């Protein structure tokens, strides 16, 4: 049976309680939580509507257009562009798991979520973020093979075996770790506050509300950093350094050297932003780093939204093959519109 409200309040307020009181408190666990991601702006939270709406719209337009172009231009059906297409889909999904709920919160004060809904959102946000890390690693590996081992590119990257291994690796690594992360969080009792100091169900933001021992949750959170940041960043960095080395040796033109350096540098800076900001938000609770709630929430959103906004620019607008594919589709659509009259008859 759940304790009476007055008993529970006594439990939550007491600094020192007996074993029997502790047992009574831990028999109670919140089933509903409230988001408070920007407490300093709570009275003026509708000011957040415009920037987040524009950010979400940018993510949808940029990534959906990129997927459309790659899907409809057969010359772009190569491993690298299919990885870019998958990355765009992941960016749309992970932002959709967060931003619409935030906008409803800002507009209609729908700031509550059930424990089951919170755990579901947590799994998809962290799983999709880890999937993005895997895709960035696969893209770096694809470029490494294409530039450093061009004679073996078709053998390595175009085989069905590589795709199967990539899918299996993703499911085993991301799926198992994130399922463990969410399973441990779901087994906790939340008998004190039910206010999540974030705008979505971040793992440690929820775990910090638990009145159980959270050492296992902390250990798994650190394992996430080790498995993704500790493994993926060095491999991506080494791949780009190898690529840059080969390109700089192969070309004598200063313009081509600068272009290669600029391209690799831009990719690495965006990736480092994704990994660095994500790591800080993930580790802030684990290492007891005191970060203001507004700042921590902003960083948690930045590492999700920023890559989703700029990836279509980096891998789409600045890629010549995708530019040509876009103009090819645009010219074809324009030509069809010119040839067909409003009545549906061809003009003479």
Tab-separated table of C-alpha atoms in Angstrom:
chain	number	residue	atom	x	y	z
A	1	UNK	CA	0.000	0.000	0.000
A	2	UNK	CA	1.178	3.542	-0.656
A	3	UNK	CA	1.798	5.677	2.421
A	4	UNK	CA	-0.495	8.568	3.181
A	5	UNK	CA	0.528	11.914	1.705
A	6	UNK	CA	1.438	13.344	5.106
A	7	UNK	CA	3.612	10.319	5.905
A	8	UNK	CA	5.399	10.604	2.587
A	9	UNK	CA	6.046	14.325	3.102
A	10	UNK	CA	7.548	13.568	6.489
A	11	UNK	CA	9.790	10.982	4.853
A	12	UNK	CA	10.967	13.304	2.111
A	13	UNK	CA	11.671	16.190	4.489
A	14	UNK	CA	13.437	14.285	7.227
A	15	UNK	CA	17.220	14.450	7.195
A	16	UNK	CA	17.687	11.364	9.352
A	17	UNK	CA	15.113	8.574	9.391
A	18	UNK	CA	15.000	5.156	10.963
A	19	UNK	CA	15.151	1.911	9.016
A	20	UNK	CA	11.418	1.397	9.375
A	21	UNK	CA	10.730	4.938	8.113
A	22	UNK	CA	13.129	4.405	5.205
A	23	UNK	CA	11.377	1.182	4.277
A	24	UNK	CA	8.030	2.965	4.373
A	25	UNK	CA	9.356	5.746	2.126
A	26	UNK	CA	10.853	3.329	-0.399
A	27	UNK	CA	7.527	1.541	-0.749
A	28	UNK	CA	6.406	4.684	-2.536
A	29	UNK	CA	7.655	5.639	-5.977
A	30	UNK	CA	6.528	8.432	-8.261
A	31	UNK	CA	4.791	7.339	-11.444
A	32	UNK	CA	4.615	10.844	-12.941
A	33	UNK	CA	7.361	13.422	-13.398
A	34	UNK	CA	7.480	17.129	-14.203
A	35	UNK	CA	10.027	18.787	-16.518
A	36	UNK	CA	11.798	21.952	-15.319
A	37	UNK	CA	14.574	22.410	-17.820
A	38	UNK	CA	14.824	26.206	-17.697
A	39	UNK	CA	13.785	27.234	-14.161
A	40	UNK	CA	15.175	30.768	-14.523
A	41	UNK	CA	13.032	31.279	-17.625
A	42	UNK	CA	9.945	29.462	-16.379
A	43	UNK	CA	7.804	32.606	-16.208
A	44	UNK	CA	8.978	33.655	-19.680
A	45	UNK	CA	9.278	30.179	-21.205
A	46	UNK	CA	7.200	31.153	-24.241
A	47	UNK	CA	10.241	33.103	-25.421
A	48	UNK	CA	11.781	29.699	-26.130
A	49	UNK	CA	9.045	28.865	-28.626
A	50	UNK	CA	10.550	30.763	-31.578
A	51	UNK	CA	14.179	29.485	-31.426
A	52	UNK	CA	13.179	25.876	-30.846
A	53	UNK	CA	10.457	25.965	-33.501
A	54	UNK	CA	12.896	27.404	-36.051
A	55	UNK	CA	15.559	24.865	-35.050
A	56	UNK	CA	13.152	21.956	-35.449
A	57	UNK	CA	11.890	23.300	-38.773
A	58	UNK	CA	15.494	23.615	-39.990
A	59	UNK	CA	16.196	20.023	-38.976
A	60	UNK	CA	13.113	18.729	-40.804
A	61	UNK	CA	13.630	20.746	-43.999
A	62	UNK	CA	17.369	20.210	-44.308
A	63	UNK	CA	17.453	16.503	-43.523
A	64	UNK	CA	14.268	15.546	-45.377
A	65	UNK	CA	15.494	17.379	-48.500
A	66	UNK	CA	18.826	15.569	-48.249
A	67	UNK	CA	17.092	12.188	-47.923
A	68	UNK	CA	14.833	13.022	-50.880
A	69	UNK	CA	17.758	13.945	-53.138
A	70	UNK	CA	19.828	10.882	-52.249
A	71	UNK	CA	16.821	8.588	-52.651
A	72	UNK	CA	15.856	9.948	-56.090
A	73	UNK	CA	19.289	10.283	-57.708
A	74	UNK	CA	20.639	6.847	-58.648
A	75	UNK	CA	24.223	8.087	-58.915
A	76	UNK	CA	24.118	8.791	-55.168
A	77	UNK	CA	23.242	5.192	-54.261
A	78	UNK	CA	26.768	4.482	-53.033
A	79	UNK	CA	27.764	3.436	-49.482
A	80	UNK	CA	28.923	6.915	-48.438
A	81	UNK	CA	25.715	8.670	-49.485
A	82	UNK	CA	23.532	5.937	-48.035
A	83	UNK	CA	25.319	6.482	-44.713
A	84	UNK	CA	24.634	10.224	-45.020
A	85	UNK	CA	20.985	9.454	-45.773
A	86	UNK	CA	20.751	7.214	-42.695
A	87	UNK	CA	22.403	9.908	-40.575
A	88	UNK	CA	19.762	12.409	-41.722
A	89	UNK	CA	16.961	10.013	-40.789
A	90	UNK	CA	18.500	9.471	-37.346
A	91	UNK	CA	18.799	13.261	-36.842
A	92	UNK	CA	15.108	13.733	-37.652
A	93	UNK	CA	14.078	10.902	-35.312
A	94	UNK	CA	16.163	11.991	-32.331
A	95	UNK	CA	14.986	15.620	-32.529
A	96	UNK	CA	11.378	14.454	-32.965
A	97	UNK	CA	11.736	12.424	-29.765
A	98	UNK	CA	12.471	15.652	-27.861
A	99	UNK	CA	11.400	18.926	-29.486
A	100	UNK	CA	7.625	18.425	-30.119
A	101	UNK	CA	7.117	17.511	-26.461
A	102	UNK	CA	9.083	20.622	-25.467
A	103	UNK	CA	6.936	22.833	-27.694
A	104	UNK	CA	3.754	21.400	-26.161
A	105	UNK	CA	5.207	22.128	-22.739
A	106	UNK	CA	5.916	25.739	-23.690
A	107	UNK	CA	2.539	26.312	-25.394
A	108	UNK	CA	0.100	24.391	-23.204
A	109	UNK	CA	2.066	23.683	-20.004
A	110	UNK	CA	2.038	19.946	-20.792
A	111	UNK	CA	5.084	19.377	-18.646
A	112	UNK	CA	4.235	15.985	-17.134
A	113	UNK	CA	5.319	12.533	-18.271
A	114	UNK	CA	4.738	9.046	-16.901
A	115	UNK	CA	7.634	6.883	-15.763
A	116	UNK	CA	7.011	4.485	-18.669
A	117	UNK	CA	6.942	7.399	-21.123
A	118	UNK	CA	10.097	8.835	-19.590
A	119	UNK	CA	11.974	5.533	-19.879
A	120	UNK	CA	10.788	5.102	-23.479
A	121	UNK	CA	11.951	8.593	-24.423
A	122	UNK	CA	15.259	7.999	-22.614
A	123	UNK	CA	15.926	4.808	-24.561
A	124	UNK	CA	15.211	6.311	-27.974
A	125	UNK	CA	17.158	9.539	-27.325
A	126	UNK	CA	20.268	7.747	-26.083
A	127	UNK	CA	19.987	4.873	-28.573
A	128	UNK	CA	19.644	7.224	-31.548
A	129	UNK	CA	22.493	9.412	-30.267
A	130	UNK	CA	24.733	6.341	-29.981
A	131	UNK	CA	23.605	5.274	-33.458
A	132	UNK	CA	24.699	8.671	-34.780
A	133	UNK	CA	28.122	8.084	-33.253
A	134	UNK	CA	28.338	4.710	-35.001
A	135	UNK	CA	27.355	6.278	-38.334
A	136	UNK	CA	30.011	8.988	-37.982
A	137	UNK	CA	32.559	6.243	-37.342
A	138	UNK	CA	31.341	4.271	-40.376
A	139	UNK	CA	31.519	7.389	-42.566
A	140	UNK	CA	35.083	8.083	-41.436
A	141	UNK	CA	35.980	4.462	-42.207
A	142	UNK	CA	34.336	4.730	-45.645
A	143	UNK	CA	36.394	7.821	-46.532
A	144	UNK	CA	39.546	6.160	-45.205
A	145	UNK	CA	39.035	3.113	-47.445
A	146	UNK	CA	38.065	5.258	-50.465
A	147	UNK	CA	41.152	7.493	-50.235
A	148	UNK	CA	43.800	5.323	-48.587
A	149	UNK	CA	42.839	1.946	-50.105
A	150	UNK	CA	40.933	2.808	-53.301
A	151	UNK	CA	41.610	-0.521	-55.058
A	152	UNK	CA	39.820	-2.421	-52.279
A	153	UNK	CA	36.926	0.029	-51.819
A	154	UNK	CA	34.361	-1.964	-53.824
A	155	UNK	CA	35.398	-5.196	-52.131
A	156	UNK	CA	35.121	-3.777	-48.599
A	157	UNK	CA	32.344	-1.164	-48.665
A	158	UNK	CA	29.962	-2.440	-51.333
A	159	UNK	CA	29.599	-5.924	-49.932
A	160	UNK	CA	26.480	-7.108	-48.128
A	161	UNK	CA	28.768	-8.538	-45.469
A	162	UNK	CA	29.878	-5.052	-44.401
A	163	UNK	CA	26.268	-3.877	-44.069
A	164	UNK	CA	25.311	-6.935	-42.014
A	165	UNK	CA	28.310	-6.465	-39.743
A	166	UNK	CA	27.542	-2.773	-39.292
A	167	UNK	CA	23.900	-3.492	-38.369
A	168	UNK	CA	24.902	-6.294	-36.012
A	169	UNK	CA	27.592	-4.145	-34.387
A	170	UNK	CA	25.106	-1.293	-33.905
A	171	UNK	CA	22.398	-3.493	-32.384
A	172	UNK	CA	24.778	-5.309	-30.069
A	173	UNK	CA	26.660	-2.245	-28.873
A	174	UNK	CA	23.972	0.468	-28.808
A	175	UNK	CA	20.961	-1.762	-28.163
A	176	UNK	CA	22.437	-3.779	-25.303
A	177	UNK	CA	24.069	-0.853	-23.511
A	178	UNK	CA	21.051	1.446	-23.759
A	179	UNK	CA	18.635	-1.319	-22.756
A	180	UNK	CA	20.776	-1.942	-19.657
A	181	UNK	CA	20.891	1.795	-18.957
A	182	UNK	CA	17.107	2.156	-19.121
A	183	UNK	CA	16.422	-1.129	-17.313
A	184	UNK	CA	18.510	-0.085	-14.314
A	185	UNK	CA	16.857	3.347	-14.242
A	186	UNK	CA	13.411	1.754	-14.350
A	187	UNK	CA	14.176	-0.460	-11.342
A	188	UNK	CA	14.797	2.516	-9.027
A	189	UNK	CA	12.409	4.036	-6.500
A	190	UNK	CA	11.714	7.766	-6.781
A	191	UNK	CA	10.357	8.782	-3.390
A	192	UNK	CA	11.636	12.346	-3.036
A	193	UNK	CA	11.152	14.958	-5.772
A	194	UNK	CA	9.448	14.191	-9.072
A	195	UNK	CA	10.856	17.272	-10.841
A	196	UNK	CA	13.307	16.451	-13.648
A	197	UNK	CA	15.847	19.251	-14.047
A	198	UNK	CA	15.841	18.930	-17.816
A	199	UNK	CA	13.462	19.340	-20.773
A	200	UNK	CA	13.591	15.637	-21.693
A	201	UNK	CA	14.284	12.365	-19.903
A	202	UNK	CA	18.050	12.437	-19.690
A	203	UNK	CA	19.463	9.379	-17.909
A	204	UNK	CA	21.245	11.004	-14.990
A	205	UNK	CA	18.625	13.751	-14.619
A	206	UNK	CA	16.138	10.994	-13.772
A	207	UNK	CA	18.551	8.799	-11.782
A	208	UNK	CA	19.524	11.752	-9.562
A	209	UNK	CA	15.948	11.721	-8.199
A	210	UNK	CA	16.213	8.137	-6.934
A	211	UNK	CA	16.390	7.259	-3.239
A	212	UNK	CA	18.073	3.906	-3.947
A	213	UNK	CA	21.763	3.224	-4.406
A	214	UNK	CA	22.686	4.411	-7.916
A	215	UNK	CA	26.257	3.107	-8.169
A	216	UNK	CA	25.289	0.662	-10.934
A	217	UNK	CA	23.619	3.436	-12.903
A	218	UNK	CA	26.709	5.598	-12.568
A	219	UNK	CA	28.934	2.713	-13.692
A	220	UNK	CA	26.807	2.052	-16.781
A	221	UNK	CA	26.769	5.795	-17.561
A	222	UNK	CA	30.569	5.798	-17.488
A	223	UNK	CA	30.579	2.657	-19.667
A	224	UNK	CA	28.557	4.580	-22.276
A	225	UNK	CA	31.217	7.307	-22.382
A	226	UNK	CA	34.020	4.738	-22.652
A	227	UNK	CA	32.295	2.670	-25.369
A	228	UNK	CA	31.337	5.592	-27.570
A	229	UNK	CA	33.518	8.600	-26.800
A	230	UNK	CA	36.573	6.609	-25.728
A	231	UNK	CA	36.431	4.306	-28.760
A	232	UNK	CA	34.802	6.281	-31.577
A	233	UNK	CA	36.665	9.599	-31.202
A	234	UNK	CA	40.193	8.136	-31.471
A	235	UNK	CA	39.209	5.958	-34.450
A	236	UNK	CA	37.522	8.867	-36.256
A	237	UNK	CA	40.460	11.186	-35.535
A	238	UNK	CA	43.016	8.618	-36.763
A	239	UNK	CA	40.975	8.016	-39.938
A	240	UNK	CA	40.832	11.720	-40.788
A	241	UNK	CA	44.528	12.204	-40.043
A	242	UNK	CA	45.352	9.312	-42.409
A	243	UNK	CA	43.055	10.791	-45.062
A	244	UNK	CA	44.575	14.246	-44.688
A	245	UNK	CA	48.090	12.823	-44.882
A	246	UNK	CA	47.378	10.954	-48.121
A	247	UNK	CA	45.594	13.910	-49.746
A	248	UNK	CA	48.327	16.379	-48.849
A	249	UNK	CA	50.994	14.071	-50.275
A	250	UNK	CA	49.031	13.345	-53.445
A	251	UNK	CA	48.314	16.931	-54.512
A	252	UNK	CA	50.744	19.761	-55.124
A	253	UNK	CA	48.129	22.485	-55.632
A	254	UNK	CA	47.839	24.731	-52.591
A	255	UNK	CA	44.127	25.290	-53.260
A	256	UNK	CA	43.446	21.538	-53.186
A	257	UNK	CA	45.483	21.160	-49.997
A	258	UNK	CA	43.522	23.930	-48.294
A	259	UNK	CA	40.222	22.448	-49.471
A	260	UNK	CA	41.128	19.026	-48.023
A	261	UNK	CA	42.292	20.570	-44.740
A	262	UNK	CA	39.159	22.736	-44.498
A	263	UNK	CA	36.822	19.804	-45.214
A	264	UNK	CA	38.451	17.460	-42.699
A	265	UNK	CA	38.707	20.237	-40.118
A	266	UNK	CA	35.030	21.178	-40.465
A	267	UNK	CA	33.907	17.566	-40.073
A	268	UNK	CA	36.091	17.089	-37.007
A	269	UNK	CA	34.924	20.321	-35.330
A	270	UNK	CA	31.251	19.380	-35.640
A	271	UNK	CA	31.983	15.863	-34.404
A	272	UNK	CA	33.977	17.181	-31.452
A	273	UNK	CA	31.085	19.467	-30.527
A	274	UNK	CA	28.741	16.478	-30.599
A	275	UNK	CA	31.036	14.314	-28.469
A	276	UNK	CA	32.381	16.975	-26.100
A	277	UNK	CA	29.070	18.610	-25.186
A	278	UNK	CA	27.356	15.216	-24.938
A	279	UNK	CA	30.096	13.910	-22.646
A	280	UNK	CA	29.901	16.931	-20.334
A	281	UNK	CA	26.132	16.607	-19.935
A	282	UNK	CA	26.426	12.860	-19.389
A	283	UNK	CA	29.269	13.125	-16.863
A	284	UNK	CA	28.129	16.205	-14.925
A	285	UNK	CA	25.955	14.133	-12.559
A	286	UNK	CA	28.386	11.210	-12.386
A	287	UNK	CA	31.337	13.398	-11.394
A	288	UNK	CA	29.208	15.756	-9.258
A	289	UNK	CA	30.072	18.745	-11.442
A	290	UNK	CA	27.906	21.677	-10.397
A	291	UNK	CA	26.423	23.114	-13.595
A	292	UNK	CA	23.421	25.490	-13.498
A	293	UNK	CA	20.240	23.768	-14.654
A	294	UNK	CA	19.694	26.236	-17.504
A	295	UNK	CA	23.257	25.723	-18.769
A	296	UNK	CA	23.066	21.931	-18.465
A	297	UNK	CA	19.738	21.851	-20.304
A	298	UNK	CA	21.117	24.090	-23.064
A	299	UNK	CA	24.122	21.791	-23.528
A	300	UNK	CA	21.861	18.726	-23.581
A	301	UNK	CA	19.851	20.304	-26.395
A	302	UNK	CA	22.901	21.626	-28.235
A	303	UNK	CA	24.512	18.236	-28.691
A	304	UNK	CA	21.223	16.944	-30.139
A	305	UNK	CA	20.109	19.926	-32.252
A	306	UNK	CA	23.369	21.431	-33.530
A	307	UNK	CA	24.601	18.374	-35.468
A	308	UNK	CA	21.082	17.779	-36.833
A	309	UNK	CA	21.007	21.364	-38.164
A	310	UNK	CA	24.517	21.560	-39.627
A	311	UNK	CA	24.904	17.989	-40.969
A	312	UNK	CA	22.772	18.711	-44.090
A	313	UNK	CA	25.026	21.716	-44.761
A	314	UNK	CA	28.307	19.885	-44.225
A	315	UNK	CA	27.385	16.661	-46.010
A	316	UNK	CA	24.817	18.114	-48.418
A	317	UNK	CA	25.256	21.735	-49.473
A	318	UNK	CA	29.059	21.487	-49.424
A	319	UNK	CA	29.164	18.194	-51.348
A	320	UNK	CA	29.376	18.694	-55.118
A	321	UNK	CA	27.681	15.389	-56.059
A	322	UNK	CA	24.665	16.135	-53.859
A	323	UNK	CA	24.490	19.691	-55.211
A	324	UNK	CA	24.399	18.320	-58.757
A	325	UNK	CA	21.718	15.814	-57.743
A	326	UNK	CA	19.575	18.580	-56.261
A	327	UNK	CA	19.840	20.794	-59.363
A	328	UNK	CA	19.128	17.792	-61.580
A	329	UNK	CA	15.867	17.089	-59.726
A	330	UNK	CA	14.977	20.783	-59.614
A	331	UNK	CA	15.541	21.268	-63.363
A	332	UNK	CA	13.544	18.132	-64.147
A	333	UNK	CA	10.589	19.307	-62.039
A	334	UNK	CA	10.790	22.794	-63.576
A	335	UNK	CA	10.875	21.372	-67.107
A	336	UNK	CA	7.800	19.224	-66.414
A	337	UNK	CA	5.916	22.219	-65.001
A	338	UNK	CA	6.760	24.317	-68.070
A	339	UNK	CA	5.674	21.629	-70.514
A	340	UNK	CA	2.319	20.975	-68.851
A	341	UNK	CA	-0.380	23.649	-68.933
A	342	UNK	CA	-2.812	24.239	-66.041
A	343	UNK	CA	-5.405	22.222	-67.980
A	344	UNK	CA	-3.029	19.284	-68.207
A	345	UNK	CA	-2.274	19.679	-71.966
A	346	UNK	CA	1.166	20.106	-73.385
A	347	UNK	CA	1.983	23.519	-74.792
A	348	UNK	CA	2.751	23.745	-78.516
